[in-house]
JSON list of C-alpha atoms in Angstrom, two decimals:
[
{"chain": "A", "resi": 127, "resn": "MET", "atom": "CA", "xyz": [-2.63, -11.52, 14.00]},
{"chain": "A", "resi": 128, "resn": "THR", "atom": "CA", "xyz": [-2.58, -9.94, 17.44]},
{"chain": "A", "resi": 129, "resn": "GLU", "atom": "CA", "xyz": [-5.22, -7.56, 18.77]},
{"chain": "A", "resi": 130, "resn": "LYS", "atom": "CA", "xyz": [-2.64, -4.77, 18.82]},
{"chain": "A", "resi": 131, "resn": "SER", "atom": "CA", "xyz": [-1.72, -5.32, 15.16]},
{"chain": "A", "resi": 132, "resn": "ARG", "atom": "CA", "xyz": [-5.41, -5.19, 14.15]},
{"chain": "A", "resi": 133, "resn": "GLU", "atom": "CA", "xyz": [-5.61, -1.73, 15.73]},
{"chain": "A", "resi": 134, "resn": "MET", "atom": "CA", "xyz": [-2.58, -0.33, 13.91]},
{"chain": "A", "resi": 135, "resn": "PRO", "atom": "CA", "xyz": [-3.24, 2.26, 11.18]},
{"chain": "A", "resi": 136, "resn": "LYS", "atom": "CA", "xyz": [-3.55, 0.97, 7.65]},
{"chain": "A", "resi": 137, "resn": "LYS", "atom": "CA", "xyz": [-2.64, 2.94, 4.54]},
{"chain": "A", "resi": 138, "resn": "ARG", "atom": "CA", "xyz": [-3.36, 2.09, 0.95]},
{"chain": "A", "resi": 139, "resn": "VAL", "atom": "CA", "xyz": [-0.27, 1.97, -1.27]},
{"chain": "A", "resi": 140, "resn": "GLY", "atom": "CA", "xyz": [-0.18, 2.60, -4.99]},
{"chain": "A", "resi": 141, "resn": "ALA", "atom": "CA", "xyz": [2.62, 2.79, -7.51]},
{"chain": "A", "resi": 142, "resn": "GLY", "atom": "CA", "xyz": [2.92, 4.10, -11.05]},
{"chain": "A", "resi": 143, "resn": "VAL", "atom": "CA", "xyz": [5.54, 4.73, -13.70]},
{"chain": "A", "resi": 144, "resn": "ALA", "atom": "CA", "xyz": [6.50, 7.87, -15.57]},
{"chain": "A", "resi": 145, "resn": "ILE", "atom": "CA", "xyz": [7.00, 6.53, -19.09]},
{"chain": "A", "resi": 146, "resn": "VAL", "atom": "CA", "xyz": [8.19, 9.40, -21.27]},
{"chain": "A", "resi": 147, "resn": "ASP", "atom": "CA", "xyz": [9.06, 9.83, -24.91]},
{"chain": "A", "resi": 148, "resn": "GLU", "atom": "CA", "xyz": [11.95, 11.83, -26.39]},
{"chain": "A", "resi": 149, "resn": "ASN", "atom": "CA", "xyz": [9.90, 15.06, -26.01]},
{"chain": "A", "resi": 150, "resn": "LEU", "atom": "CA", "xyz": [9.21, 14.36, -22.30]},
{"chain": "A", "resi": 151, "resn": "ARG", "atom": "CA", "xyz": [5.55, 13.69, -22.99]},
{"chain": "A", "resi": 152, "resn": "ILE", "atom": "CA", "xyz": [4.20, 11.22, -20.45]},
{"chain": "A", "resi": 153, "resn": "LEU", "atom": "CA", "xyz": [2.22, 8.11, -21.31]},
{"chain": "A", "resi": 154, "resn": "LEU", "atom": "CA", "xyz": [-1.25, 8.19, -19.74]},
{"chain": "A", "resi": 155, "resn": "VAL", "atom": "CA", "xyz": [-3.89, 5.46, -19.82]},
{"chain": "A", "resi": 156, "resn": "GLU", "atom": "CA", "xyz": [-7.68, 5.92, -19.80]},
{"chain": "A", "resi": 157, "resn": "PRO", "atom": "CA", "xyz": [-9.37, 3.54, -17.32]},
{"chain": "A", "resi": 158, "resn": "THR", "atom": "CA", "xyz": [-12.83, 2.17, -18.09]},
{"chain": "A", "resi": 159, "resn": "TYR", "atom": "CA", "xyz": [-13.92, 2.51, -14.44]},
{"chain": "A", "resi": 160, "resn": "LYS", "atom": "CA", "xyz": [-13.39, 6.28, -13.86]},
{"chain": "A", "resi": 161, "resn": "ASP", "atom": "CA", "xyz": [-13.44, 9.61, -15.65]},
{"chain": "A", "resi": 162, "resn": "THR", "atom": "CA", "xyz": [-9.82, 10.68, -15.24]},
{"chain": "A", "resi": 163, "resn": "TRP", "atom": "CA", "xyz": [-6.64, 9.30, -16.78]},
{"chain": "A", "resi": 164, "resn": "GLU", "atom": "CA", "xyz": [-3.63, 7.84, -14.92]},
{"chain": "A", "resi": 165, "resn": "VAL", "atom": "CA", "xyz": [-0.05, 6.74, -15.42]},
{"chain": "A", "resi": 166, "resn": "PRO", "atom": "CA", "xyz": [0.29, 2.97, -15.76]},
{"chain": "A", "resi": 167, "resn": "GLY", "atom": "CA", "xyz": [0.26, 1.34, -12.34]},
{"chain": "A", "resi": 168, "resn": "GLY", "atom": "CA", "xyz": [-2.16, 0.64, -9.55]},
{"chain": "A", "resi": 169, "resn": "MET", "atom": "CA", "xyz": [-2.62, -0.62, -6.03]},
{"chain": "A", "resi": 170, "resn": "VAL", "atom": "CA", "xyz": [0.13, -2.64, -4.37]},
{"chain": "A", "resi": 171, "resn": "GLU", "atom": "CA", "xyz": [-1.05, -6.01, -3.07]},
{"chain": "A", "resi": 172, "resn": "LEU", "atom": "CA", "xyz": [-0.39, -7.59, 0.32]},
{"chain": "A", "resi": 173, "resn": "ASP", "atom": "CA", "xyz": [3.23, -8.80, 0.72]},
{"chain": "A", "resi": 174, "resn": "GLU", "atom": "CA", "xyz": [4.26, -6.98, -2.46]},
{"chain": "A", "resi": 175, "resn": "SER", "atom": "CA", "xyz": [6.71, -4.06, -2.59]},
{"chain": "A", "resi": 176, "resn": "PRO", "atom": "CA", "xyz": [5.72, -0.90, -4.49]},
{"chain": "A", "resi": 177, "resn": "ARG", "atom": "CA", "xyz": [8.38, -1.77, -7.11]},
{"chain": "A", "resi": 178, "resn": "GLN", "atom": "CA", "xyz": [7.00, -5.31, -7.53]},
{"chain": "A", "resi": 179, "resn": "GLY", "atom": "CA", "xyz": [3.44, -3.99, -7.63]},
{"chain": "A", "resi": 180, "resn": "VAL", "atom": "CA", "xyz": [4.05, -1.44, -10.36]},
{"chain": "A", "resi": 181, "resn": "ARG", "atom": "CA", "xyz": [5.92, -3.99, -12.48]},
{"chain": "A", "resi": 182, "resn": "ARG", "atom": "CA", "xyz": [3.00, -6.43, -12.16]},
{"chain": "A", "resi": 183, "resn": "GLU", "atom": "CA", "xyz": [0.44, -3.68, -12.91]},
{"chain": "A", "resi": 184, "resn": "CYS", "atom": "CA", "xyz": [2.35, -2.53, -15.99]},
{"chain": "A", "resi": 185, "resn": "LEU", "atom": "CA", "xyz": [2.47, -6.08, -17.35]},
{"chain": "A", "resi": 186, "resn": "GLU", "atom": "CA", "xyz": [-1.30, -6.39, -16.77]},
{"chain": "A", "resi": 187, "resn": "GLU", "atom": "CA", "xyz": [-2.12, -2.94, -18.21]},
{"chain": "A", "resi": 188, "resn": "LEU", "atom": "CA", "xyz": [0.35, -2.59, -21.09]},
{"chain": "A", "resi": 189, "resn": "GLY", "atom": "CA", "xyz": [0.89, -6.21, -22.07]},
{"chain": "A", "resi": 190, "resn": "PHE", "atom": "CA", "xyz": [4.67, -6.26, -21.66]},
{"chain": "A", "resi": 191, "resn": "ASP", "atom": "CA", "xyz": [7.29, -6.20, -18.92]},
{"chain": "A", "resi": 192, "resn": "VAL", "atom": "CA", "xyz": [8.55, -2.70, -18.04]},
{"chain": "A", "resi": 193, "resn": "GLU", "atom": "CA", "xyz": [11.99, -2.10, -16.53]},
{"chain": "A", "resi": 194, "resn": "ILE", "atom": "CA", "xyz": [11.35, -0.19, -13.29]},
{"chain": "A", "resi": 195, "resn": "GLY", "atom": "CA", "xyz": [13.98, 2.46, -12.65]},
{"chain": "A", "resi": 196, "resn": "ARG", "atom": "CA", "xyz": [14.64, 4.81, -9.77]},
{"chain": "A", "resi": 197, "resn": "LEU", "atom": "CA", "xyz": [12.02, 6.28, -7.46]},
{"chain": "A", "resi": 198, "resn": "LEU", "atom": "CA", "xyz": [11.04, 9.81, -8.54]},
{"chain": "A", "resi": 199, "resn": "VAL", "atom": "CA", "xyz": [8.19, 10.77, -6.18]},
{"chain": "A", "resi": 200, "resn": "ILE", "atom": "CA", "xyz": [6.48, 9.62, -3.02]},
{"chain": "A", "resi": 201, "resn": "ASP", "atom": "CA", "xyz": [3.19, 11.38, -2.35]},
{"chain": "A", "resi": 202, "resn": "TRP", "atom": "CA", "xyz": [1.16, 11.11, 0.85]},
{"chain": "A", "resi": 203, "resn": "VAL", "atom": "CA", "xyz": [-2.51, 11.60, -0.01]},
{"chain": "A", "resi": 204, "resn": "ASN", "atom": "CA", "xyz": [-5.68, 11.93, 2.02]},
{"chain": "A", "resi": 205, "resn": "GLN", "atom": "CA", "xyz": [-7.96, 12.30, -0.99]},
{"chain": "A", "resi": 206, "resn": "GLY", "atom": "CA", "xyz": [-8.98, 10.22, -3.96]},
{"chain": "A", "resi": 207, "resn": "ARG", "atom": "CA", "xyz": [-11.50, 7.53, -4.85]},
{"chain": "A", "resi": 208, "resn": "ALA", "atom": "CA", "xyz": [-10.81, 5.37, -1.79]},
{"chain": "A", "resi": 209, "resn": "ALA", "atom": "CA", "xyz": [-11.46, 6.47, 1.78]},
{"chain": "A", "resi": 210, "resn": "GLY", "atom": "CA", "xyz": [-8.48, 7.04, 4.03]},
{"chain": "A", "resi": 211, "resn": "GLU", "atom": "CA", "xyz": [-4.92, 8.03, 3.43]},
{"chain": "A", "resi": 212, "resn": "GLY", "atom": "CA", "xyz": [-2.31, 6.47, 1.23]},
{"chain": "A", "resi": 213, "resn": "LEU", "atom": "CA", "xyz": [1.20, 6.57, -0.15]},
{"chain": "A", "resi": 214, "resn": "LEU", "atom": "CA", "xyz": [1.75, 6.79, -3.90]},
{"chain": "A", "resi": 215, "resn": "PHE", "atom": "CA", "xyz": [5.09, 6.01, -5.52]},
{"chain": "A", "resi": 216, "resn": "ILE", "atom": "CA", "xyz": [6.12, 7.11, -9.03]},
{"chain": "A", "resi": 217, "resn": "TYR", "atom": "CA", "xyz": [9.11, 5.39, -10.65]},
{"chain": "A", "resi": 218, "resn": "ALA", "atom": "CA", "xyz": [11.13, 6.07, -13.77]},
{"chain": "A", "resi": 219, "resn": "THR", "atom": "CA", "xyz": [11.35, 3.39, -16.45]},
{"chain": "A", "resi": 220, "resn": "GLY", "atom": "CA", "xyz": [13.84, 2.26, -18.99]},
{"chain": "A", "resi": 221, "resn": "PRO", "atom": "CA", "xyz": [13.14, 2.95, -22.67]},
{"chain": "A", "resi": 222, "resn": "VAL", "atom": "CA", "xyz": [9.74, 1.69, -23.79]},
{"chain": "A", "resi": 223, "resn": "ASP", "atom": "CA", "xyz": [8.56, 0.85, -27.30]},
{"chain": "A", "resi": 224, "resn": "ALA", "atom": "CA", "xyz": [4.92, 1.96, -27.05]},
{"chain": "A", "resi": 225, "resn": "SER", "atom": "CA", "xyz": [4.07, 0.16, -30.30]},
{"chain": "A", "resi": 226, "resn": "HIS", "atom": "CA", "xyz": [3.94, -3.00, -28.14]},
{"chain": "A", "resi": 227, "resn": "VAL", "atom": "CA", "xyz": [1.14, -1.68, -25.88]},
{"chain": "A", "resi": 228, "resn": "ILE", "atom": "CA", "xyz": [-1.79, -4.11, -25.70]},
{"chain": "A", "resi": 229, "resn": "LEU", "atom": "CA", "xyz": [-4.51, -2.66, -23.46]},
{"chain": "A", "resi": 230, "resn": "PRO", "atom": "CA", "xyz": [-6.84, -4.99, -21.53]},
{"chain": "A", "resi": 231, "resn": "SER", "atom": "CA", "xyz": [-10.24, -3.86, -22.85]},
{"chain": "A", "resi": 232, "resn": "GLU", "atom": "CA", "xyz": [-12.04, -4.60, -19.58]},
{"chain": "A", "resi": 233, "resn": "GLU", "atom": "CA", "xyz": [-9.76, -2.19, -17.67]},
{"chain": "A", "resi": 234, "resn": "LEU", "atom": "CA", "xyz": [-8.38, 0.43, -20.09]},
{"chain": "A", "resi": 235, "resn": "ARG", "atom": "CA", "xyz": [-9.94, 2.23, -23.07]},
{"chain": "A", "resi": 236, "resn": "SER", "atom": "CA", "xyz": [-6.88, 3.90, -24.57]},
{"chain": "A", "resi": 237, "resn": "TRP", "atom": "CA", "xyz": [-3.47, 5.42, -24.01]},
{"chain": "A", "resi": 238, "resn": "GLU", "atom": "CA", "xyz": [-1.81, 8.59, -25.25]},
{"chain": "A", "resi": 239, "resn": "TRP", "atom": "CA", "xyz": [1.46, 10.55, -25.07]},
{"chain": "A", "resi": 240, "resn": "CYS", "atom": "CA", "xyz": [0.51, 13.71, -23.15]},
{"chain": "A", "resi": 241, "resn": "ASP", "atom": "CA", "xyz": [2.21, 17.09, -22.95]},
{"chain": "A", "resi": 242, "resn": "HIS", "atom": "CA", "xyz": [1.63, 19.58, -20.12]},
{"chain": "A", "resi": 243, "resn": "GLU", "atom": "CA", "xyz": [-1.75, 20.79, -21.42]},
{"chain": "A", "resi": 244, "resn": "ALA", "atom": "CA", "xyz": [-3.01, 17.27, -22.13]},
{"chain": "A", "resi": 245, "resn": "VAL", "atom": "CA", "xyz": [-2.08, 16.17, -18.59]},
{"chain": "A", "resi": 246, "resn": "LEU", "atom": "CA", "xyz": [-4.00, 19.13, -17.13]},
{"chain": "A", "resi": 247, "resn": "ALA", "atom": "CA", "xyz": [-7.04, 18.24, -19.26]},
{"chain": "A", "resi": 248, "resn": "ARG", "atom": "CA", "xyz": [-7.08, 14.55, -18.30]},
{"chain": "A", "resi": 249, "resn": "VAL", "atom": "CA", "xyz": [-5.84, 14.30, -14.69]},
{"chain": "A", "resi": 250, "resn": "GLN", "atom": "CA", "xyz": [-7.10, 15.66, -11.35]},
{"chain": "A", "resi": 251, "resn": "ASP", "atom": "CA", "xyz": [-5.12, 18.69, -10.14]},
{"chain": "A", "resi": 252, "resn": "PHE", "atom": "CA", "xyz": [-3.29, 16.98, -7.27]},
{"chain": "A", "resi": 253, "resn": "LYS", "atom": "CA", "xyz": [-2.33, 14.07, -9.54]},
{"chain": "A", "resi": 254, "resn": "ALA", "atom": "CA", "xyz": [-1.15, 16.46, -12.26]},
{"chain": "A", "resi": 255, "resn": "ARG", "atom": "CA", "xyz": [1.11, 18.18, -9.71]},
{"chain": "A", "resi": 256, "resn": "ARG", "atom": "CA", "xyz": [2.51, 14.74, -8.80]},
{"chain": "A", "resi": 257, "resn": "LEU", "atom": "CA", "xyz": [3.22, 13.94, -12.46]},
{"chain": "A", "resi": 258, "resn": "PHE", "atom": "CA", "xyz": [4.89, 17.30, -13.11]},
{"chain": "A", "resi": 259, "resn": "ALA", "atom": "CA", "xyz": [7.03, 16.78, -9.99]},
{"chain": "A", "resi": 260, "resn": "ALA", "atom": "CA", "xyz": [7.99, 13.34, -11.32]},
{"chain": "A", "resi": 261, "resn": "LEU", "atom": "CA", "xyz": [8.98, 14.81, -14.69]},
{"chain": "A", "resi": 262, "resn": "ASP", "atom": "CA", "xyz": [11.07, 17.49, -12.95]},
{"chain": "A", "resi": 263, "resn": "ALA", "atom": "CA", "xyz": [12.75, 14.83, -10.77]},
{"chain": "A", "resi": 264, "resn": "LEU", "atom": "CA", "xyz": [13.45, 12.70, -13.84]},
{"chain": "A", "resi": 265, "resn": "ARG", "atom": "CA", "xyz": [14.98, 15.64, -15.70]},
{"chain": "A", "resi": 266, "resn": "ASP", "atom": "CA", "xyz": [16.98, 16.89, -12.68]},
{"chain": "A", "resi": 267, "resn": "GLY", "atom": "CA", "xyz": [18.12, 13.51, -11.34]},
{"chain": "A", "resi": 268, "resn": "THR", "atom": "CA", "xyz": [16.38, 14.17, -8.01]},
{"chain": "A", "resi": 269, "resn": "PHE", "atom": "CA", "xyz": [13.68, 12.72, -5.78]},
{"chain": "A", "resi": 270, "resn": "VAL", "atom": "CA", "xyz": [10.61, 14.60, -4.48]},
{"chain": "A", "resi": 271, "resn": "GLU", "atom": "CA", "xyz": [8.46, 14.11, -1.39]},
{"chain": "A", "resi": 272, "resn": "LEU", "atom": "CA", "xyz": [4.90, 15.44, -1.73]},
{"chain": "A", "resi": 273, "resn": "GLU", "atom": "CA", "xyz": [1.72, 15.77, 0.29]},
{"chain": "A", "resi": 274, "resn": "ASN", "atom": "CA", "xyz": [-1.41, 15.76, -1.89]},
{"chain": "A", "resi": 275, "resn": "GLY", "atom": "CA", "xyz": [0.74, 16.70, -4.85]},
{"chain": "A", "resi": 276, "resn": "ASN", "atom": "CA", "xyz": [2.42, 19.65, -3.09]},
{"chain": "A", "resi": 277, "resn": "LEU", "atom": "CA", "xyz": [6.02, 19.86, -1.91]},
{"chain": "A", "resi": 278, "resn": "ALA", "atom": "CA", "xyz": [6.20, 18.56, 1.67]}
]
């Protein structure tokens, strides 16, 4: 690694999936390591694309392979648990049979299908805005660019 490349900015990258049921409720998981809920997904590892990362994370978190569909949202964030800025990707999925969910007890406590009010009760405001934008993009066949959960 060159000196110049060590000085280049670094961003964290995360990816999640909007798994929805027939009523457009979104599947949220309850992590053991924080107070708020999330969509399945997580941080993308070195030399891994966001699509590869979210597929790996879903296998680890849900216990089965999830078909990753089209990109719904990209959200630039400068807030959250980790210091610094990041890019968060939310993808659609193919149909999922949630009866196959097997949560890793060391990482996740539970999961639930969540409507609008349940999302607001379980997720930080800027993340809720991101999820609602993802649901709108899924319904409308569009893609949304956000900054901290707001339209860019």
